[in-house]
mmCIF file of C-alpha atoms in Angstrom:
data_model
loop_
_atom_site.group_PDB
_atom_site.id
_atom_site.type_symbol
_atom_site.label_atom_id
_atom_site.label_comp_id
_atom_site.label_asym_id
_atom_site.label_seq_id
_atom_site.Cartn_x
_atom_site.Cartn_y
_atom_site.Cartn_z
ATOM 1 C CA UNK K 1 106.275 57.034 131.113
ATOM 2 C CA UNK K 2 105.108 59.996 128.929
ATOM 3 C CA UNK K 3 106.334 60.225 125.504
ATOM 4 C CA UNK K 4 106.638 63.503 123.140
ATOM 5 C CA UNK K 5 107.159 63.597 119.637
ATOM 6 C CA UNK K 6 107.769 66.374 116.941
ATOM 7 C CA UNK K 7 105.606 65.773 113.734
ATOM 8 C CA UNK K 8 106.664 67.502 110.759
ATOM 9 C CA UNK K 9 104.861 68.224 107.546
ATOM 10 C CA UNK K 10 105.056 70.467 104.533
ATOM 11 C CA UNK K 11 102.782 72.805 102.675
ATOM 12 C CA UNK K 12 102.710 74.525 99.378
ATOM 13 C CA UNK K 13 101.956 77.811 100.904
ATOM 14 C CA UNK K 14 102.717 79.913 104.000
ATOM 15 C CA UNK K 15 99.039 80.629 104.418
ATOM 16 C CA UNK K 16 98.423 77.022 104.391
ATOM 17 C CA UNK K 17 101.183 76.055 107.065
ATOM 18 C CA UNK K 18 99.708 78.962 109.211
ATOM 19 C CA UNK K 19 95.954 77.579 109.108
ATOM 20 C CA UNK K 20 97.347 74.154 110.024
ATOM 21 C CA UNK K 21 99.253 75.708 112.885
ATOM 22 C CA UNK K 22 96.670 77.626 114.351
ATOM 23 C CA UNK K 23 94.225 74.817 114.176
ATOM 24 C CA UNK K 24 96.455 72.358 115.815
ATOM 25 C CA UNK K 25 97.158 74.994 118.595
ATOM 26 C CA UNK K 26 93.563 75.806 119.110
ATOM 27 C CA UNK K 27 92.533 72.547 119.431
ATOM 28 C CA UNK K 28 95.025 71.883 121.878
ATOM 29 C CA UNK K 29 96.210 68.947 119.657
ATOM 30 C CA UNK K 30 99.766 70.439 119.928
ATOM 31 C CA UNK K 31 101.572 73.057 122.219
ATOM 32 C CA UNK K 32 103.674 74.634 119.662
ATOM 33 C CA UNK K 33 103.966 74.753 116.006
ATOM 34 C CA UNK K 34 107.023 76.005 114.125
ATOM 35 C CA UNK K 35 106.809 77.111 110.608
ATOM 36 C CA UNK K 36 110.022 77.486 108.588
ATOM 37 C CA UNK K 37 110.688 78.433 104.845
ATOM 38 C CA UNK K 38 110.535 78.598 102.315
ATOM 39 C CA UNK K 39 112.578 75.434 102.024
ATOM 40 C CA UNK K 40 113.593 73.516 98.734
ATOM 41 C CA UNK K 41 112.176 70.060 98.426
ATOM 42 C CA UNK K 42 113.259 67.435 95.786
ATOM 43 C CA UNK K 43 111.081 64.439 95.606
ATOM 44 C CA UNK K 44 109.600 61.778 93.080
ATOM 45 C CA UNK K 45 105.856 61.911 92.480
ATOM 46 C CA UNK K 46 104.257 60.016 89.731
ATOM 47 C CA UNK K 47 107.315 58.885 88.214
ATOM 48 C CA UNK K 48 109.011 62.278 87.841
ATOM 49 C CA UNK K 49 111.381 63.966 89.755
ATOM 50 C CA UNK K 50 109.918 67.391 91.053
ATOM 51 C CA UNK K 51 111.603 70.358 92.778
ATOM 52 C CA UNK K 52 109.403 72.694 94.745
ATOM 53 C CA UNK K 53 109.221 75.438 97.397
ATOM 54 C CA UNK K 54 107.484 74.359 100.585
ATOM 55 C CA UNK K 55 106.821 75.633 103.957
ATOM 56 C CA UNK K 56 107.990 73.033 106.918
ATOM 57 C CA UNK K 57 105.828 72.496 109.842
ATOM 58 C CA UNK K 58 107.419 71.392 113.288
ATOM 59 C CA UNK K 59 104.646 70.287 115.502
ATOM 60 C CA UNK K 60 105.511 69.542 119.275
ATOM 61 C CA UNK K 61 103.077 67.381 120.789
ATOM 62 C CA UNK K 62 102.430 63.946 122.831
ATOM 63 C CA UNK K 63 102.870 60.664 121.377
ATOM 64 C CA UNK K 64 99.159 59.846 122.408
ATOM 65 C CA UNK K 65 97.831 62.716 120.096
ATOM 66 C CA UNK K 66 99.466 61.333 116.982
ATOM 67 C CA UNK K 67 96.381 60.239 115.422
ATOM 68 C CA UNK K 68 94.393 63.273 116.257
ATOM 69 C CA UNK K 69 96.986 65.428 114.818
ATOM 70 C CA UNK K 70 97.648 63.214 111.689
ATOM 71 C CA UNK K 71 93.619 63.370 110.944
ATOM 72 C CA UNK K 72 93.556 66.972 111.329
ATOM 73 C CA UNK K 73 96.594 67.612 108.766
ATOM 74 C CA UNK K 74 94.733 65.324 106.242
ATOM 75 C CA UNK K 75 91.617 67.205 106.740
ATOM 76 C CA UNK K 76 93.331 70.497 106.300
ATOM 77 C CA UNK K 77 95.835 69.789 103.575
ATOM 78 C CA UNK K 78 95.846 70.281 100.187
ATOM 79 C CA UNK K 79 98.219 67.862 99.023
ATOM 80 C CA UNK K 80 96.890 64.282 97.854
ATOM 81 C CA UNK K 81 99.709 62.562 100.178
ATOM 82 C CA UNK K 82 101.255 65.100 102.770
ATOM 83 C CA UNK K 83 104.331 64.351 104.696
ATOM 84 C CA UNK K 84 103.088 63.192 108.133
ATOM 85 C CA UNK K 85 106.118 61.848 109.920
ATOM 86 C CA UNK K 86 107.106 62.221 113.766
ATOM 87 C CA UNK K 87 110.414 61.528 115.720
ATOM 88 C CA UNK K 88 110.652 61.045 119.278
ATOM 89 C CA UNK K 89 111.725 64.060 121.577
ATOM 90 C CA UNK K 90 114.026 61.739 123.780
ATOM 91 C CA UNK K 91 115.171 64.591 126.256
ATOM 92 C CA UNK K 92 113.920 67.864 127.044
ATOM 93 C CA UNK K 93 113.709 70.279 130.117
ATOM 94 C CA UNK K 94 111.316 69.628 132.695
ATOM 95 C CA UNK K 95 109.733 73.027 132.389
ATOM 96 C CA UNK K 96 109.433 72.519 128.751
ATOM 97 C CA UNK K 97 107.946 69.179 128.963
ATOM 98 C CA UNK K 98 105.629 70.359 131.582
ATOM 99 C CA UNK K 99 104.508 73.151 129.533
ATOM 100 C CA UNK K 100 104.044 70.934 126.720
ATOM 101 C CA UNK K 101 101.479 68.795 128.449
ATOM 102 C CA UNK K 102 99.623 71.773 129.857
ATOM 103 C CA UNK K 103 99.182 73.127 126.562
ATOM 104 C CA UNK K 104 97.788 69.869 125.119
ATOM 105 C CA UNK K 105 94.253 68.167 125.474
ATOM 106 C CA UNK K 106 93.425 66.065 128.316
ATOM 107 C CA UNK K 107 96.353 67.176 130.373
ATOM 108 C CA UNK K 108 98.526 64.623 131.749
ATOM 109 C CA UNK K 109 98.333 64.499 135.602
ATOM 110 C CA UNK K 110 101.921 63.713 136.653
ATOM 111 C CA UNK K 111 104.236 66.382 135.992
ATOM 112 C CA UNK K 112 107.844 65.555 134.630
ATOM 113 C CA UNK K 113 110.308 65.650 137.544
#
């Protein structure tokens, strides 16, 4: 059975988010990347509580592409430890999931029905 995921990462600037989104879609590692922001993040970093404005990327892809997406984000990202987390897409319309297959590398041959 095919598995789909949504990966999220945050960036310091909109331009960095756009660069990551463009690369992932151009390389067919993601069918779509939505950029939201700015958002406010509060987190602990090196023993201090920090608050910063960030841009959130929501990356729609297949589970089997996670490692390639992760490597691309790490290569392009300015953060020392970028957020790279994935959640499963447990349901979706057949049309959307078929489109996701068509727009990512090594298309899966069997369409969702």
